[in-house]
Coordinates of C-alpha atoms and ligand atoms in Angstrom, one line a residue:
X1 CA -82.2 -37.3 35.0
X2 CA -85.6 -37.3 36.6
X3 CA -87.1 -35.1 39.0
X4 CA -87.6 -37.6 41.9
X5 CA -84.3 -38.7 41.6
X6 CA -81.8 -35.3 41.3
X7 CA -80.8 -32.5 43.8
X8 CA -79.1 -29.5 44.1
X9 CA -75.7 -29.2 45.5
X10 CA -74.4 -25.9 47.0
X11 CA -70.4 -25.6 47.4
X12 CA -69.4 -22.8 50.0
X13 CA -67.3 -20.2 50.1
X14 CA -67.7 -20.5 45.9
X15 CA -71.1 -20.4 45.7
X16 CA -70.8 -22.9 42.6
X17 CA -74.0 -25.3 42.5
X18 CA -74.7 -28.4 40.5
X19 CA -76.9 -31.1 40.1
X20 CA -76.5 -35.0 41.0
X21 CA -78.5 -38.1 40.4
X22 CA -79.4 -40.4 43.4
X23 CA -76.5 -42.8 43.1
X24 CA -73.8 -41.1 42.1
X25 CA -70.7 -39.9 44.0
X26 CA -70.4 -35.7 44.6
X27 CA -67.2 -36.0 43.0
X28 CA -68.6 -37.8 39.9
X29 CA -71.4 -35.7 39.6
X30 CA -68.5 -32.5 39.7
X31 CA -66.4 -34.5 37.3
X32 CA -69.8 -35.2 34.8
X33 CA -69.8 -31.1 35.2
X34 CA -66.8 -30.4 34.1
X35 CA -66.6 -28.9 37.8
X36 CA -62.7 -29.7 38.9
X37 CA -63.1 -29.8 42.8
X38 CA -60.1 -31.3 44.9
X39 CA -59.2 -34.8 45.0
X40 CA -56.7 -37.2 44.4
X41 CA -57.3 -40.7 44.7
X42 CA -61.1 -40.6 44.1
X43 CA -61.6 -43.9 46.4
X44 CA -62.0 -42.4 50.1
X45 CA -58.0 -43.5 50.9
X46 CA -56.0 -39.9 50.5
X47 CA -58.8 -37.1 52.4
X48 CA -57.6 -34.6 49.1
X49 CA -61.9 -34.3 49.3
X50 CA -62.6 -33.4 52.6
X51 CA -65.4 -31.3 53.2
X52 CA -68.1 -29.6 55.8
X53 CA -72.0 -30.8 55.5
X54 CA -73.3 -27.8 56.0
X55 CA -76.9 -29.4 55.3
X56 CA -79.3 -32.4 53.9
X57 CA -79.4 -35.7 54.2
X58 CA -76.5 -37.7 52.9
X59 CA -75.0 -40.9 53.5
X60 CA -71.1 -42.2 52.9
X61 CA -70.2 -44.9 52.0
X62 CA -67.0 -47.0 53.0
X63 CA -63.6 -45.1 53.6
X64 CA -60.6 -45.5 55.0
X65 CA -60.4 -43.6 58.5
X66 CA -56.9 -42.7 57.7
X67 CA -58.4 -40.4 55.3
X68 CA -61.4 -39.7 57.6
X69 CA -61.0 -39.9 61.3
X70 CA -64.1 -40.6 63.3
X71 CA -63.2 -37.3 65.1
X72 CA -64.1 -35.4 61.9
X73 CA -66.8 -37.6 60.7
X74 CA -68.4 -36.8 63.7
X75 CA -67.8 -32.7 63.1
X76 CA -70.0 -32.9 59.9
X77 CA -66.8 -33.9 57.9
X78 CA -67.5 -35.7 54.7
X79 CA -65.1 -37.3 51.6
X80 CA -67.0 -35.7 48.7
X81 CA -65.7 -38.9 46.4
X82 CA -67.9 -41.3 49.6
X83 CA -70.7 -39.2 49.5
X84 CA -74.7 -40.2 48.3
X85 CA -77.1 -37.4 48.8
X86 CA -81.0 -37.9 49.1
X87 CA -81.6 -34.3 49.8
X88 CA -80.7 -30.7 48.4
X89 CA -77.3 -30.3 49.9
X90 CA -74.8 -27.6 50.5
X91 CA -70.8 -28.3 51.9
X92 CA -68.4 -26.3 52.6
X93 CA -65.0 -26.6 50.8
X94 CA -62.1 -27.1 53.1
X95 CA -59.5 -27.0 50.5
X96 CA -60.4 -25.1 46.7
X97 CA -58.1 -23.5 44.7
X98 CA -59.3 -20.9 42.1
X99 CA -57.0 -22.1 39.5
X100 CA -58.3 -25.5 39.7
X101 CA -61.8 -24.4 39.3
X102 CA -60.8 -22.1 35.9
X103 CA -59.3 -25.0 34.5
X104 CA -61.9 -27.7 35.1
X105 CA -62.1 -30.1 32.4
X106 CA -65.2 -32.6 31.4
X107 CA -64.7 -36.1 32.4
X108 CA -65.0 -38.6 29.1
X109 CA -64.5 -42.0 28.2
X110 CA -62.3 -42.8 25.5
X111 CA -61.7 -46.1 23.6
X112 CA -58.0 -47.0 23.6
X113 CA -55.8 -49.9 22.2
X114 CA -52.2 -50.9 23.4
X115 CA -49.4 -49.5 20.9
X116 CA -46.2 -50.9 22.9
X117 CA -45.4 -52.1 26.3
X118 CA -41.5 -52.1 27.2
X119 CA -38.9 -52.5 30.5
X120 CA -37.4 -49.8 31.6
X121 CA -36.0 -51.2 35.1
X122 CA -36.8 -54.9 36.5
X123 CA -40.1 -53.5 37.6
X124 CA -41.4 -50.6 35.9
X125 CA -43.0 -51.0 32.6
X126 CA -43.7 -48.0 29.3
X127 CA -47.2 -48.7 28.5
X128 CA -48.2 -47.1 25.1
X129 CA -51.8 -46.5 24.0
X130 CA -53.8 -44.6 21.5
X131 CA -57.1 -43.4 21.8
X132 CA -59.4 -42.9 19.2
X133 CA -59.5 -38.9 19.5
X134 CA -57.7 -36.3 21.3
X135 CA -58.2 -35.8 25.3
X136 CA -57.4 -32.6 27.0
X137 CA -55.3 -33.2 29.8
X138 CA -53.2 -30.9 32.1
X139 CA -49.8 -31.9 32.2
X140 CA -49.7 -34.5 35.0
X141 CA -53.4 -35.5 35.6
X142 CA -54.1 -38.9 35.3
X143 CA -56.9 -41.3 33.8
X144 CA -58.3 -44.5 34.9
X145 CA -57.3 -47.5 32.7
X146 CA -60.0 -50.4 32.4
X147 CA -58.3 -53.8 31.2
X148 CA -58.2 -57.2 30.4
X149 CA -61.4 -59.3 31.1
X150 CA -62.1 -58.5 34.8
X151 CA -62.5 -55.1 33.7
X152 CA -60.0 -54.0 36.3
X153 CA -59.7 -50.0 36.7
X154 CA -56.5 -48.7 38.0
X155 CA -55.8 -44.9 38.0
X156 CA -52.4 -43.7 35.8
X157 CA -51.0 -40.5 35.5
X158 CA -49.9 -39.3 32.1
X159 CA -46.0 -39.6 31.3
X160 CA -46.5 -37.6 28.0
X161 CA -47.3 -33.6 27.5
X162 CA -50.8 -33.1 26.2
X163 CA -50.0 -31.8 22.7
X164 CA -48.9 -35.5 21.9
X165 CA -52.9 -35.5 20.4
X166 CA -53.6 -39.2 20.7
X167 CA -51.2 -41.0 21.6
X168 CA -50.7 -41.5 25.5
X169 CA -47.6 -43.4 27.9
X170 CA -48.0 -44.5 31.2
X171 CA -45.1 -45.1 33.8
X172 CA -46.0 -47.9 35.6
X173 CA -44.7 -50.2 38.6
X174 CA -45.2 -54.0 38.3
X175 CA -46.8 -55.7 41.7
X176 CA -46.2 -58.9 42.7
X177 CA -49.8 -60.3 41.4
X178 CA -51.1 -56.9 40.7
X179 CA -54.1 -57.3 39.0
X180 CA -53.5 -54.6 36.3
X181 CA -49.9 -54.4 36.8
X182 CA -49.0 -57.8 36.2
X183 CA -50.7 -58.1 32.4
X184 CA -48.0 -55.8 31.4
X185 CA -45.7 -58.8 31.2
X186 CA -47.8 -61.1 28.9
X187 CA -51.2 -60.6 29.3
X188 CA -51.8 -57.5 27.7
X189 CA -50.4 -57.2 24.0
X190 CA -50.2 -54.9 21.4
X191 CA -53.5 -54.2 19.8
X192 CA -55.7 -55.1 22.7
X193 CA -58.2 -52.4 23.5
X194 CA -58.5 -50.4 26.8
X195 CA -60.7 -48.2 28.2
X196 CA -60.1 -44.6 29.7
X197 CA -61.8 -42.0 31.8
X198 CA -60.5 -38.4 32.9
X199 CA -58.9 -36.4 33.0
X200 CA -58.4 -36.6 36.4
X201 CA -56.1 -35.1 39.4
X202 CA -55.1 -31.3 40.6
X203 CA -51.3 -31.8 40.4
X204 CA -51.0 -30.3 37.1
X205 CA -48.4 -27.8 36.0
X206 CA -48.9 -24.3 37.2
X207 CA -48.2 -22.1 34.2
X208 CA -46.3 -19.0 34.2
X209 CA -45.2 -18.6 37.2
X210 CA -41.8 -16.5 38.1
X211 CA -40.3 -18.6 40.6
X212 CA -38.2 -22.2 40.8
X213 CA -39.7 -25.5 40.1
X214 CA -39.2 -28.7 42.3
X215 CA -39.8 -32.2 41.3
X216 CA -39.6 -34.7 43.6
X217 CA -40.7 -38.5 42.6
X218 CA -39.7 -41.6 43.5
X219 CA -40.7 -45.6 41.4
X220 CA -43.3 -44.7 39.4
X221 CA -44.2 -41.3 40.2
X222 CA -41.8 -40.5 37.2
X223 CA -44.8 -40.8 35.3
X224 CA -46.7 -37.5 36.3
X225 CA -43.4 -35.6 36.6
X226 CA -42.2 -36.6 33.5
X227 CA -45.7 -34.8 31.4
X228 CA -44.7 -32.0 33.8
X229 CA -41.3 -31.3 32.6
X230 CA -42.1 -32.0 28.8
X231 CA -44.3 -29.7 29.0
X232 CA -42.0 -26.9 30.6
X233 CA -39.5 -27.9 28.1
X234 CA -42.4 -27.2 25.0
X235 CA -43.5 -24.2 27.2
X236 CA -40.2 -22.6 26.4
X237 CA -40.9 -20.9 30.3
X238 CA -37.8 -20.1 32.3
X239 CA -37.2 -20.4 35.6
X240 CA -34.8 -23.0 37.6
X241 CA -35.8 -26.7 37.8
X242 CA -34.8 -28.8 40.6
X243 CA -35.8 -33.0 39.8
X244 CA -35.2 -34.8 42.8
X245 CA -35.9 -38.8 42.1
X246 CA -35.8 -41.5 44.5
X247 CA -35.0 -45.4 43.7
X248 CA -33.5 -48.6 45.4
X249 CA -30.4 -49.5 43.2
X250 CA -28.9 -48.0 40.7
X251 CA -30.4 -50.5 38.3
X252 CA -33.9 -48.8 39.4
X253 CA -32.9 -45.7 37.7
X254 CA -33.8 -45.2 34.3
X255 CA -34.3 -41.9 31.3
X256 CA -30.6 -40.9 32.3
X257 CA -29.4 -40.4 28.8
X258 CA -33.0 -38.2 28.5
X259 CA -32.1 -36.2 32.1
X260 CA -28.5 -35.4 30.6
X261 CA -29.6 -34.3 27.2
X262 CA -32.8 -32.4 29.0
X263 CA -29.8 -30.6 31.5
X264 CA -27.5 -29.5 28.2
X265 CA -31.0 -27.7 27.0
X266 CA -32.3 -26.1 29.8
X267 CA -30.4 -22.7 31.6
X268 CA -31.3 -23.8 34.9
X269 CA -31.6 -27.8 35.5
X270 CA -30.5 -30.3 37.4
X271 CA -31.5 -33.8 38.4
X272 CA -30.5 -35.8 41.6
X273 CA -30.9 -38.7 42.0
X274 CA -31.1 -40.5 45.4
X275 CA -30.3 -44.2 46.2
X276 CA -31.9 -45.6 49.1
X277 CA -30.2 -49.1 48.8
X278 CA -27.1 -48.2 47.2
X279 CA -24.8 -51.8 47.3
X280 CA -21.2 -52.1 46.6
X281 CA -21.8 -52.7 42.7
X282 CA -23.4 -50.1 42.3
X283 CA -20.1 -47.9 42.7
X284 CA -22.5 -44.9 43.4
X285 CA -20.9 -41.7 43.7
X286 CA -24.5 -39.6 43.8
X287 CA -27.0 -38.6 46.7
X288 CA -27.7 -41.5 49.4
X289 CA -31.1 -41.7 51.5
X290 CA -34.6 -41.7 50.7
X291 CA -35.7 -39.0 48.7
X292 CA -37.0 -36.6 51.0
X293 CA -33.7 -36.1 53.3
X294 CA -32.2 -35.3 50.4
X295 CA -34.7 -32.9 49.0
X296 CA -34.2 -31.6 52.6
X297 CA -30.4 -31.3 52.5
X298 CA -30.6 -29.4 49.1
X299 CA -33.1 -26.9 49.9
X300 CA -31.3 -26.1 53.3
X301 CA -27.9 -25.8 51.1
X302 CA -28.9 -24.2 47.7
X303 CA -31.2 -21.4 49.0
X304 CA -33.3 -21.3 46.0
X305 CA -34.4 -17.5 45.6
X306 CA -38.1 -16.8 44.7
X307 CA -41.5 -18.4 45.6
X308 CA -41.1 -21.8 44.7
X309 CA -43.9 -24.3 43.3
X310 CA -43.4 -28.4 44.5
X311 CA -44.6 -30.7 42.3
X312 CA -44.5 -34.3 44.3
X313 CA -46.0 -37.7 43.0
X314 CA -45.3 -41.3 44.5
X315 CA -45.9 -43.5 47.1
X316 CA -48.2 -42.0 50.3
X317 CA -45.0 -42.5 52.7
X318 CA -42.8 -40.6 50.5
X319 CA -45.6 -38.2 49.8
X320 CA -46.5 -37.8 53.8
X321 CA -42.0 -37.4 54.4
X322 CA -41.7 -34.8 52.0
X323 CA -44.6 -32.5 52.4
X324 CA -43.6 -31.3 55.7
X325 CA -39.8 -30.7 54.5
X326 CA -41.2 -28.4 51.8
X327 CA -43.4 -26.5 54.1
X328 CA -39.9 -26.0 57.1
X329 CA -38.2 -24.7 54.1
X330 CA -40.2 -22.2 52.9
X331 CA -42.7 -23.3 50.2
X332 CA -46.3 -22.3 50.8
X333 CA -48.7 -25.1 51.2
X334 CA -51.2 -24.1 48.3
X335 CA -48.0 -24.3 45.6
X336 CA -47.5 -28.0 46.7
X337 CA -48.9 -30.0 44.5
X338 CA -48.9 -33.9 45.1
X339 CA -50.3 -37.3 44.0
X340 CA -50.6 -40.1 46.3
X341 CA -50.2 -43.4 44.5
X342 CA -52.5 -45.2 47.3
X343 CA -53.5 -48.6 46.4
X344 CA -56.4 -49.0 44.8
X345 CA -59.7 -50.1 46.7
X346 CA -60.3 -54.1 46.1
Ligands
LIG1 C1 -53.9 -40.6 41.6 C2 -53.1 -41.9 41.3 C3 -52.2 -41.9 40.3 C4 -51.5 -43.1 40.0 N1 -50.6 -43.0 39.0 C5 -49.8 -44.1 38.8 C6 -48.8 -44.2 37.8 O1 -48.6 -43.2 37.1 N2 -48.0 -45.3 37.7 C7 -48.2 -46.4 38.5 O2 -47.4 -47.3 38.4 N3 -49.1 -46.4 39.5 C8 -50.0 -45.3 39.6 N4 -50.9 -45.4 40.6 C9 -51.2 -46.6 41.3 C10 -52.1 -47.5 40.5 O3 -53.3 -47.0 40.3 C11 -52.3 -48.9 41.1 O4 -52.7 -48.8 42.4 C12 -51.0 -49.8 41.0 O5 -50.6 -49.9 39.7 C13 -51.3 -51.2 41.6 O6 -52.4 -51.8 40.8 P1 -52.4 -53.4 40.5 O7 -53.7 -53.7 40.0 O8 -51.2 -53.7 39.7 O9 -52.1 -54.0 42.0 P2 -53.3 -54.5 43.0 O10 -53.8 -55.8 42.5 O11 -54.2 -53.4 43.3 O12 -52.4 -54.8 44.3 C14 -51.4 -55.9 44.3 C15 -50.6 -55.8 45.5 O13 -49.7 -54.7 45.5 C16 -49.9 -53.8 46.6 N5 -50.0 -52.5 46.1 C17 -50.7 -52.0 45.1 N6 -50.6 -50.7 44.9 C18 -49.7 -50.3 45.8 C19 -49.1 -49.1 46.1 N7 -49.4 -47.9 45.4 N8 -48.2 -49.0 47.2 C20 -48.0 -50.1 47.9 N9 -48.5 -51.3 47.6 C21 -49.3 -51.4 46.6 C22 -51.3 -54.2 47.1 O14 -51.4 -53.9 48.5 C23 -51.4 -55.6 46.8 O15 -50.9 -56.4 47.8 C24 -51.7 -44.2 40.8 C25 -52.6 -44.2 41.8 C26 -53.4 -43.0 42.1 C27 -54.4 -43.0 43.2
LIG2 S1 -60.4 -39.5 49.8 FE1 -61.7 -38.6 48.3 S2 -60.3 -38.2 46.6 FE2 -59.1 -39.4 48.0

């Protein structure tokens, strides 16, 4: 790093400070420092970043307005993950959460190479890697995978606990033409080598913590949920679990066998499923609607007793319907913890 090039950064109410190079994101720069500061998707598409200039000279770069509207880029709002600075800087951090900050961990690259890739539904793929030592990971944060000759970086969440040393799995939903997604049927095979970076992401399993758990997914945000209850199960922890899972068909669903066994284990457990395009084969008997009514009809009937922690990964539309059925029935905002699967930037 040279002198001409680097800067200070300030982050208010903290008072944490940090250096960056000319060229390099805020959030990078944070993630080089092992300095865990909110985000999710890292691209300027979710607004998990959004900050206050207080002052210097910066510049962003492109974004989508959903995640920043021109009313609050022009109040001095900023997405830290869009954000070059040429000058000492200081922001001030909208959203922050102590326990993030304690638990920051370095971002690394890792070499990788494909173990197995399987089905489990028509469209969702078990992608099997192992890296070529050890990354700390909170149960589910997730990495970006680089593949295939393109180089094409998508980001992943972890489907495993973190004691699993080496060897990773990845949920993962097959696009029609997806650039990553679509080398899971063919063109990537066992043996070929990957590339990863992270850990990344701040909906990772809050430990120790007296009251009931909520999972709420639907496609492939089993991934992310799935690290989170393994590693509640290894935790030995107890408090009530609630895994509320979204799909089209009943074909869609899959880990069943693993849900039932999981239930006969733990004191407090149970898993709904919900079918949003339940047909006449399907003989379904279970919950019917998209995930988030139903979330919404249980909460309202079960009454769960305690301060309750939300744990919500998936598409943004599922992601935006449930968030505000959490907060009508009681959970506080800053025990919701979510991952928006946005697309990534192209
Ligand atoms: C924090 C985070 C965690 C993620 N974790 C996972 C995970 O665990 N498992 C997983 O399967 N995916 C996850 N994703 C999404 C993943 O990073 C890719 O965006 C997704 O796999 C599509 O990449 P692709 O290259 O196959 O498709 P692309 O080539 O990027 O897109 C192909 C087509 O599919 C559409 N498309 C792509 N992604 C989406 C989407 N999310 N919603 C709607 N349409 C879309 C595009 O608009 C495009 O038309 C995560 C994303 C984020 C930001
Ligand atoms: S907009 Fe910055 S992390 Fe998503």
């Amino acid at each position: 790093m040279t002198d001409a090039q680097a800067h200070k950064v300030r982050f208010e109410p903290v008072g944490i400070e940090m250096e960056i190079e000319e060229g390099e994101t805020v959030l990078n720069a944070a993630f080089r420092q092992g300095i865990s500061l909110m985000h999710g998707c890292k691209e300027g598409q979710c607004g998990s970043c959004k900050s206050k200039l207080v002052d210097g000279d910066i510049e962003l770069l492109k974004y989508s307005t959903f995640a920043l509207p021109d009313y609050e880029s022009e109040t001095g709002h900023v997405l830290l993950c869009r954000t070059h600075v040429y000058s000492d800087v200081s922001f001030e951090l909208l959203n922050y959460d102590e326990d993030l900050l304690s638990r920051s961990i370095a971002v690394k690259a890792f070499p990788a190479c494909v173990t197995a890739i399987s089905a489990l539904t028509q469209d969702i793929r078990l992608l099997e890697i192992e890296i070529e030592r050890p990354i700390k990971f909170w149960a589910g944060q997730y990495v970006d995978l680089t593949a295939g000759d393109g180089g094409i970086t998508r980001a992943f969440s972890m489907a495993n606990a973190p004691s699993e040393g080496t060897r990773l799995r990845f949920i993962i939903k097959k696009y029609p033409n997806g650039a990553f997604s679509s080398q899971l049927d063919g063109g990537l095979k066992v043996g070929d080598s990957l590339s990863v970076k992270g850990p990344y992401g701040t909906c990772f399993r809050r430990e120790e913590r007296p009251g009931p758990m909520l999972l709420i997914g639907g496609g492939s945000g089993m991934s992310p949920l799935w690290s989170i209850l393994a590693d509640h199960i290894e935790s030995r922890e107890q408090r009530p679990v609630r895994f509320f899972y979204g799909a089209r068909t009943r074909a869609d669903l899959f880990y069943l066998d693993e849900l039932a066994a999981i239930a006969a284990k733990l004191s407090d457990f149970k898993f709904v499923p919900a079918l949003s395009h339940a047909t006449a084969e399907d003989n379904w008997e279970g919950e019917v609607g998209f995930v988030h009514e139903v979330v919404s009809r249980h909460l309202c009937e079960e009454k769960l007793a305690g301060p309750i922690d939300a744990y919500a990964c998936g598409p943004t539309p599922m992601i935006d319907a449930v968030l505000p059925i959490l907060q009508v029935n009681g959970v506080e905002p800053e025990h919701i913890y979510f991952d928006k699967f946005t697309p990534a930037v192209r």
